[in-house]
CSV table of C-alpha atoms and ligand atoms in Angstrom, one decimal:
chain,number,residue,atom,x,y,z
P,1120,MET,CA,10.3,-79.2,-12.8
P,1121,VAL,CA,8.9,-81.8,-15.1
P,1122,ASP,CA,9.6,-81.6,-18.9
P,1123,GLU,CA,6.0,-81.9,-20.1
P,1124,ILE,CA,4.7,-79.1,-17.9
P,1125,LYS,CA,6.1,-75.5,-18.1
P,1126,VAL,CA,3.1,-73.2,-17.7
P,1127,VAL,CA,0.7,-73.7,-14.8
P,1128,SER,CA,-2.6,-71.7,-14.7
P,1129,ILE,CA,-4.4,-71.3,-11.4
P,1130,ILE,CA,-8.0,-70.3,-11.4
P,1131,GLY,CA,-9.2,-69.0,-8.1
P,1132,ILE,CA,-6.5,-67.3,-6.1
P,1133,GLY,CA,-7.8,-67.6,-2.6
P,1134,PHE,CA,-6.5,-69.4,0.5
P,1135,MET,CA,-5.5,-72.5,-1.5
P,1136,GLY,CA,-4.9,-71.0,-4.9
P,1137,LYS,CA,-2.1,-68.8,-3.4
P,1138,GLN,CA,-0.4,-71.7,-1.8
P,1139,ILE,CA,-0.4,-73.6,-5.2
P,1140,VAL,CA,0.9,-70.5,-7.0
P,1141,GLU,CA,3.8,-70.1,-4.5
P,1142,LYS,CA,4.8,-73.8,-4.5
P,1143,SER,CA,4.8,-73.8,-8.3
P,1144,ALA,CA,6.5,-70.5,-8.7
P,1145,ASP,CA,9.4,-71.7,-6.5
P,1146,LYS,CA,10.1,-74.5,-8.9
P,1147,ASN,CA,10.6,-72.7,-12.2
P,1148,TYR,CA,7.1,-73.0,-13.5
P,1149,SER,CA,5.5,-70.0,-15.4
P,1150,ILE,CA,2.4,-69.0,-13.6
P,1151,ARG,CA,-0.9,-67.6,-15.0
P,1152,MET,CA,-3.5,-66.5,-12.6
P,1153,TYR,CA,-7.2,-65.6,-12.8
P,1154,ASP,CA,-9.7,-64.7,-10.0
P,1155,ALA,CA,-13.2,-63.4,-10.3
P,1156,ASN,CA,-12.3,-60.6,-7.8
P,1157,PRO,CA,-9.1,-59.1,-9.2
P,1158,GLU,CA,-8.5,-56.6,-6.4
P,1159,GLY,CA,-5.0,-56.6,-4.9
P,1160,PHE,CA,-3.5,-58.9,-7.5
P,1161,ASP,CA,-1.2,-56.4,-9.1
P,1162,LYS,CA,0.7,-56.3,-5.8
P,1163,TYR,CA,0.5,-60.1,-5.4
P,1164,THR,CA,1.8,-60.7,-8.9
P,1165,ARG,CA,4.8,-58.4,-8.2
P,1166,LYS,CA,5.4,-60.2,-4.9
P,1167,ILE,CA,5.6,-63.6,-6.7
P,1168,ALA,CA,7.8,-62.2,-9.5
P,1169,ARG,CA,10.2,-60.8,-6.8
P,1170,ARG,CA,10.2,-64.1,-4.9
P,1171,LYS,CA,11.2,-65.9,-8.2
P,1172,ARG,CA,14.1,-63.5,-8.6
P,1173,ILE,CA,15.2,-64.0,-5.1
P,1174,LYS,CA,15.0,-67.8,-5.4
P,1175,LYS,CA,16.8,-67.5,-8.8
P,1176,VAL,CA,14.2,-69.5,-10.7
P,1177,SER,CA,12.9,-68.7,-14.1
P,1178,GLY,CA,9.4,-68.6,-15.6
P,1179,ASP,CA,7.2,-65.5,-15.8
P,1180,VAL,CA,4.2,-64.7,-13.6
P,1181,SER,CA,1.0,-62.9,-14.8
P,1182,PHE,CA,-2.5,-62.2,-13.7
P,1183,HIS,CA,-5.2,-62.1,-16.3
P,1184,ASP,CA,-8.6,-60.5,-16.7
P,1185,THR,CA,-10.3,-63.5,-18.3
P,1186,ILE,CA,-10.0,-67.2,-18.1
P,1187,ALA,CA,-9.5,-67.4,-21.8
P,1188,GLU,CA,-6.2,-65.3,-21.4
P,1189,ALA,CA,-5.1,-67.1,-18.3
P,1190,VAL,CA,-5.3,-70.6,-19.8
P,1191,LYS,CA,-4.3,-70.0,-23.5
P,1192,ASP,CA,-0.8,-71.4,-23.2
P,1193,ALA,CA,-1.2,-73.6,-20.2
P,1194,ASP,CA,0.1,-77.2,-19.9
P,1195,LEU,CA,-1.7,-77.7,-16.6
P,1196,ILE,CA,-4.7,-75.8,-15.1
P,1197,ILE,CA,-5.6,-76.0,-11.4
P,1198,GLU,CA,-9.1,-74.9,-10.5
P,1199,ALA,CA,-9.4,-73.6,-6.9
P,1200,ILE,CA,-12.6,-71.7,-6.9
P,1201,PRO,CA,-15.4,-72.2,-4.2
P,1202,GLU,CA,-16.8,-75.6,-3.5
P,1203,LYS,CA,-20.0,-75.2,-5.5
P,1204,LEU,CA,-20.7,-78.0,-8.0
P,1205,ASP,CA,-22.5,-75.8,-10.6
P,1206,LEU,CA,-19.9,-73.1,-10.5
P,1207,LYS,CA,-17.1,-75.6,-10.9
P,1208,LYS,CA,-18.9,-77.2,-13.9
P,1209,GLU,CA,-19.3,-73.8,-15.5
P,1210,ILE,CA,-15.6,-72.9,-15.0
P,1211,PHE,CA,-14.4,-76.4,-16.2
P,1212,SER,CA,-16.4,-75.8,-19.4
P,1213,GLU,CA,-14.9,-72.4,-19.9
P,1214,ILE,CA,-11.3,-73.6,-19.3
P,1215,ASP,CA,-11.9,-76.5,-21.8
P,1216,LYS,CA,-13.0,-74.0,-24.4
P,1217,PHE,CA,-9.9,-71.9,-24.3
P,1218,ALA,CA,-7.0,-74.2,-23.1
P,1219,PRO,CA,-4.7,-75.8,-25.6
P,1220,PRO,CA,-5.9,-79.4,-26.5
P,1221,HIS,CA,-2.9,-81.0,-24.7
P,1222,ALA,CA,-3.6,-79.2,-21.4
P,1223,ILE,CA,-4.6,-81.1,-18.3
P,1224,ILE,CA,-7.4,-79.7,-16.1
P,1225,ALA,CA,-7.3,-80.6,-12.4
P,1226,THR,CA,-9.7,-79.6,-9.6
P,1227,ASN,CA,-8.6,-78.8,-6.1
P,1228,SER,CA,-12.1,-79.6,-4.8
P,1229,SER,CA,-12.2,-80.9,-1.2
P,1230,SER,CA,-15.1,-83.3,-1.8
P,1231,ILE,CA,-16.3,-83.4,-5.5
P,1232,PRO,CA,-15.0,-86.2,-7.6
P,1233,VAL,CA,-13.9,-85.0,-11.0
P,1234,SER,CA,-16.3,-87.6,-12.5
P,1235,LYS,CA,-19.0,-85.1,-11.5
P,1236,LEU,CA,-17.4,-82.3,-13.5
P,1237,GLU,CA,-16.1,-84.3,-16.5
P,1238,ASP,CA,-19.3,-84.0,-18.6
P,1239,SER,CA,-18.6,-80.2,-18.8
P,1240,VAL,CA,-15.4,-80.9,-20.9
P,1241,LYS,CA,-14.6,-82.6,-24.2
P,1242,ARG,CA,-11.1,-83.8,-22.9
P,1243,LYS,CA,-12.4,-86.4,-20.5
P,1244,ASP,CA,-9.0,-88.2,-20.6
P,1245,LYS,CA,-7.2,-85.1,-19.4
P,1246,VAL,CA,-9.0,-84.3,-16.1
P,1247,LEU,CA,-8.3,-85.3,-12.6
P,1248,ASN,CA,-8.6,-84.4,-8.9
P,1249,ILE,CA,-5.5,-83.0,-7.3
P,1250,HIS,CA,-6.6,-82.1,-3.8
P,1251,PHE,CA,-4.0,-80.2,-1.9
P,1252,TYR,CA,-3.9,-79.8,1.9
P,1253,HIS,CA,-2.7,-76.8,3.8
P,1254,LEU,CA,0.8,-76.9,2.1
P,1255,THR,CA,3.0,-75.3,4.8
P,1256,VAL,CA,1.8,-77.8,7.5
P,1257,SER,CA,0.7,-80.8,5.4
P,1258,PRO,CA,2.6,-81.0,2.1
P,1259,MET,CA,0.4,-83.7,0.5
P,1260,ALA,CA,-2.2,-84.0,-2.2
P,1261,ASP,CA,-4.8,-86.6,-3.1
P,1262,ILE,CA,-4.8,-87.6,-6.7
P,1263,MET,CA,-7.8,-89.3,-8.2
P,1264,ARG,CA,-9.0,-90.1,-11.7
P,1265,GLY,CA,-12.3,-89.5,-13.4
P,1266,SER,CA,-14.1,-92.2,-15.5
P,1267,GLY,CA,-11.9,-91.5,-18.6
P,1268,THR,CA,-8.6,-90.1,-17.2
P,1269,SER,CA,-5.8,-91.6,-19.1
P,1270,ASP,CA,-2.7,-93.2,-17.5
P,1271,ASP,CA,-0.6,-90.5,-19.1
P,1272,THR,CA,-2.6,-87.7,-17.5
P,1273,PHE,CA,-2.5,-89.4,-14.1
P,1274,GLN,CA,1.2,-89.9,-14.4
P,1275,LYS,CA,1.9,-86.3,-15.5
P,1276,GLY,CA,-0.3,-85.0,-12.6
P,1277,LYS,CA,1.6,-87.2,-10.1
P,1278,ASN,CA,5.0,-86.1,-11.5
P,1279,TRP,CA,4.1,-82.5,-11.3
P,1280,VAL,CA,2.9,-82.8,-7.7
P,1281,GLU,CA,6.2,-84.5,-6.8
P,1282,SER,CA,8.1,-81.8,-8.6
P,1283,ILE,CA,6.8,-79.2,-6.3
P,1284,ASP,CA,7.8,-81.2,-3.2
P,1285,ILE,CA,4.3,-82.4,-2.4
P,1286,THR,CA,3.6,-86.1,-1.5
P,1287,PRO,CA,1.0,-87.6,-3.8
P,1288,LEU,CA,-1.7,-89.8,-2.1
P,1289,ILE,CA,-2.9,-92.1,-4.8
P,1290,VAL,CA,-6.6,-92.9,-4.8
P,1291,LYS,CA,-7.0,-96.3,-6.4
P,1292,LYS,CA,-10.8,-96.3,-6.7
P,1293,GLU,CA,-13.0,-93.2,-6.7
P,1294,CYS,CA,-14.2,-92.2,-3.3
P,1295,PHE,CA,-16.0,-89.1,-1.9
P,1296,GLY,CA,-13.4,-87.4,0.3
P,1297,PHE,CA,-10.4,-89.1,-1.3
P,1298,VAL,CA,-7.8,-90.5,1.1
P,1299,PHE,CA,-7.0,-88.3,4.1
P,1300,ASN,CA,-9.8,-85.8,3.7
P,1301,ARG,CA,-12.3,-88.5,4.3
P,1302,ILE,CA,-10.7,-89.2,7.7
P,1303,TRP,CA,-10.4,-85.5,8.5
P,1304,ARG,CA,-14.0,-85.1,7.5
P,1305,ALA,CA,-15.2,-87.7,10.0
P,1306,ILE,CA,-13.3,-85.9,12.8
P,1307,LYS,CA,-14.7,-82.5,11.7
P,1308,LYS,CA,-18.3,-83.8,11.4
P,1309,GLU,CA,-18.3,-85.4,14.9
P,1310,SER,CA,-16.6,-82.4,16.5
P,1311,LEU,CA,-19.3,-80.1,15.0
P,1312,LYS,CA,-22.0,-82.4,16.3
P,1313,ILE,CA,-20.6,-82.5,19.9
P,1314,TRP,CA,-20.4,-78.6,19.9
P,1315,ALA,CA,-23.8,-77.9,18.2
P,1316,GLY,CA,-25.6,-80.5,20.3
P,1317,GLY,CA,-24.4,-78.7,23.4
P,1318,HIS,CA,-22.5,-81.8,24.6
P,1319,ALA,CA,-19.2,-80.0,25.2
P,1320,ASP,CA,-17.5,-76.7,24.4
P,1321,PHE,CA,-15.4,-76.5,21.3
P,1322,GLU,CA,-12.3,-75.6,23.4
P,1323,VAL,CA,-12.7,-78.9,25.3
P,1324,VAL,CA,-12.8,-80.9,22.0
P,1325,ASP,CA,-9.6,-79.1,20.8
P,1326,GLN,CA,-8.0,-79.7,24.2
P,1327,ALA,CA,-8.8,-83.4,24.1
P,1328,TRP,CA,-7.5,-83.7,20.5
P,1329,LYS,CA,-4.2,-81.9,21.4
P,1330,ILE,CA,-3.6,-84.2,24.4
P,1331,TYR,CA,-4.5,-87.3,22.5
P,1332,THR,CA,-2.5,-86.6,19.4
P,1333,GLY,CA,0.2,-84.4,20.6
P,1334,MET,CA,-0.6,-81.9,17.9
P,1335,GLY,CA,-0.5,-78.1,18.5
P,1336,HIS,CA,-4.1,-77.5,17.4
P,1337,GLY,CA,-7.5,-79.1,17.5
P,1338,PRO,CA,-10.3,-79.5,14.9
P,1339,PHE,CA,-11.9,-76.2,15.7
P,1340,THR,CA,-8.7,-74.3,15.3
P,1341,LEU,CA,-8.2,-76.0,11.9
P,1342,MET,CA,-11.7,-75.3,10.8
P,1343,ASP,CA,-11.1,-71.6,11.6
P,1344,GLN,CA,-8.0,-71.7,9.5
P,1345,VAL,CA,-9.8,-73.4,6.5
P,1346,GLY,CA,-12.6,-70.9,6.7
P,1347,LEU,CA,-16.1,-71.6,8.1
P,1348,ASP,CA,-17.8,-70.7,4.8
P,1349,VAL,CA,-15.6,-73.3,3.1
P,1350,VAL,CA,-16.3,-75.9,5.8
P,1351,TRP,CA,-20.0,-75.3,5.4
P,1352,ASP,CA,-19.9,-75.7,1.6
P,1353,ILE,CA,-17.8,-78.9,1.9
P,1354,GLU,CA,-20.2,-80.4,4.5
P,1355,MET,CA,-23.2,-79.4,2.3
P,1356,SER,CA,-21.5,-81.1,-0.7
P,1357,TYR,CA,-21.3,-84.4,1.3
P,1358,TYR,CA,-24.9,-84.0,2.4
P,1359,ASN,CA,-26.1,-83.3,-1.1
P,1360,GLU,CA,-24.3,-86.4,-2.3
P,1361,SER,CA,-25.7,-88.8,0.4
P,1362,GLY,CA,-29.1,-87.1,1.2
P,1363,ASP,CA,-28.5,-88.6,4.7
P,1364,PRO,CA,-29.8,-86.2,7.4
P,1365,ASN,CA,-27.0,-87.4,9.6
P,1366,ASP,CA,-24.6,-85.7,7.1
P,1367,LYS,CA,-26.3,-82.3,7.3
P,1368,PRO,CA,-24.0,-79.7,9.0
P,1369,PRO,CA,-25.5,-78.0,12.1
P,1370,LYS,CA,-27.5,-74.8,11.7
P,1371,ALA,CA,-25.3,-73.2,14.3
P,1372,LEU,CA,-22.4,-73.3,11.8
P,1373,LYS,CA,-24.5,-71.6,9.1
P,1374,GLU,CA,-25.5,-68.9,11.6
P,1375,MET,CA,-21.8,-68.1,12.2
P,1376,VAL,CA,-21.2,-67.9,8.4
P,1377,ASP,CA,-24.2,-65.7,7.9
P,1378,ASN,CA,-22.9,-63.4,10.7
P,1379,GLY,CA,-19.6,-63.1,8.9
P,1380,GLU,CA,-17.8,-65.2,11.4
P,1381,LEU,CA,-15.6,-67.0,8.9
P,1382,GLY,CA,-12.6,-67.9,11.0
P,1383,ARG,CA,-9.2,-66.5,10.9
P,1384,LYS,CA,-9.7,-64.6,7.6
P,1385,SER,CA,-12.5,-62.5,9.2
P,1386,GLY,CA,-10.9,-62.1,12.6
P,1387,LYS,CA,-13.5,-64.2,14.3
P,1388,GLY,CA,-14.7,-67.8,14.0
P,1389,PHE,CA,-14.8,-70.3,16.9
P,1390,TYR,CA,-11.9,-68.3,18.3
P,1391,THR,CA,-11.1,-64.5,18.0
P,1392,TYR,CA,-8.0,-63.4,16.2
S,1256,LIG,N1,-9.5,-74.0,2.7
S,1256,LIG,C1,-8.9,-75.2,2.7
S,1256,LIG,O1,-8.2,-75.6,3.6
S,1256,LIG,C2,-9.0,-76.1,1.5
S,1256,LIG,C3,-8.1,-77.2,1.4
S,1256,LIG,C4,-8.2,-78.0,0.3
S,1256,LIG,C5,-9.0,-77.8,-0.7
S,1256,LIG,N2,-9.9,-76.7,-0.7
S,1256,LIG,C6,-10.8,-76.5,-1.8
S,1256,LIG,O2,-10.1,-75.5,-2.6
S,1256,LIG,C7,-11.1,-74.7,-3.3
S,1256,LIG,C8,-10.9,-73.2,-2.9
S,1256,LIG,O3,-11.0,-73.1,-1.5
S,1256,LIG,P1,-10.3,-71.9,-0.8
S,1256,LIG,O4,-10.2,-72.2,0.7
S,1256,LIG,O5,-9.1,-71.5,-1.5
S,1256,LIG,O6,-11.4,-70.8,-1.0
S,1256,LIG,P2,-11.3,-69.2,-1.0
S,1256,LIG,O7,-12.6,-68.7,-0.7
S,1256,LIG,O8,-10.2,-68.7,-0.1
S,1256,LIG,O9,-10.8,-68.8,-2.5
S,1256,LIG,C9,-11.6,-69.0,-3.6
S,1256,LIG,C10,-11.2,-67.9,-4.6
S,1256,LIG,O10,-12.0,-68.1,-5.8
S,1256,LIG,C11,-12.4,-66.9,-6.3
S,1256,LIG,N3,-13.5,-67.1,-7.2
S,1256,LIG,C12,-14.8,-67.2,-6.8
S,1256,LIG,N4,-15.6,-67.4,-7.9
S,1256,LIG,C13,-14.7,-67.5,-9.0
S,1256,LIG,C14,-14.9,-67.7,-10.4
S,1256,LIG,N5,-16.1,-67.8,-10.9
S,1256,LIG,N6,-13.8,-67.7,-11.1
S,1256,LIG,C15,-12.6,-67.4,-10.6
S,1256,LIG,N7,-12.3,-67.2,-9.3
S,1256,LIG,C16,-13.4,-67.3,-8.5
S,1256,LIG,C17,-12.6,-66.0,-5.1
S,1256,LIG,O11,-12.5,-64.6,-5.4
S,1256,LIG,C18,-11.5,-66.5,-4.2
S,1256,LIG,O12,-10.3,-65.7,-4.4
S,1256,LIG,C19,-12.5,-75.3,-2.8
S,1256,LIG,O13,-12.9,-76.2,-3.8
S,1256,LIG,C20,-12.1,-75.9,-1.5
S,1256,LIG,O14,-13.0,-77.0,-1.2
S,1256,LIG,C21,-9.9,-75.8,0.4
């Protein structure tokens, strides 16, 4: 636990928000949660509180009905809502309105640099990107500044990431996709093109990747795990930034999302679960 941060608020308790909650709860931080869809969070809050007792760590855990309540005593706020630029701007502005002046606001966005969100807040020196990966398999996070992020904010963000046993990947100069996500994105984009273009089945791509890298899963298995709706939003965010038709994700992916084939979370994506 770092001295300067005691209360961490997480906004958006989905696939990523939950992982951030659990990592932080395990290390003594007090946790405040908010999600636009509050269903099931009573049970989840009790589960995290029980987990803290079992691990013998202090710090309370609570779920709140409003962002105002969830951030009012926060030292650090992590936003992990869907990858939609306008929505993130709206939520950043709301967090800024209600969080204490000293609080740091970080986005877990997979592709949007915080410099595109910073105009929504007054505290431009206290915002940054902290982009976590799937934390049980890849315990790392890209950390990137906005145009006005202070050294103090950056250092506190980095210290906090290290305190929850996550390796920080420092981005020295702003870049769409950060450090490793940019590399993963190139693999994902080309894999989708091979499949949607009818050049090869997705199973063959996964098979090749597994043989080549020795990993237990390929890009399509990973995309199913991330969620195909999330993959679509991320790819659209790259496309909206570049305007390059080559960056546009394939229609076949959108058809799967529209059919409710979202990957592991819906029971069917590229694979069936
Ligand atoms: N899925 C991944 O592997 C992954 C990895 C790294 C980063 N990310 C990024 O993390 C963010 C969240 O992704 P996810 O996979 O956890 O998505 P998710 O769909 O699993 O979770 C998003 C959560 O946000 C909630 N939400 C929606 N609108 C909201 C609002 N206005 N206020 C509060 N909560 C709201 C939803 O109810 C949901 O619980 C995205 O920016 C994504 O790009 C995702």
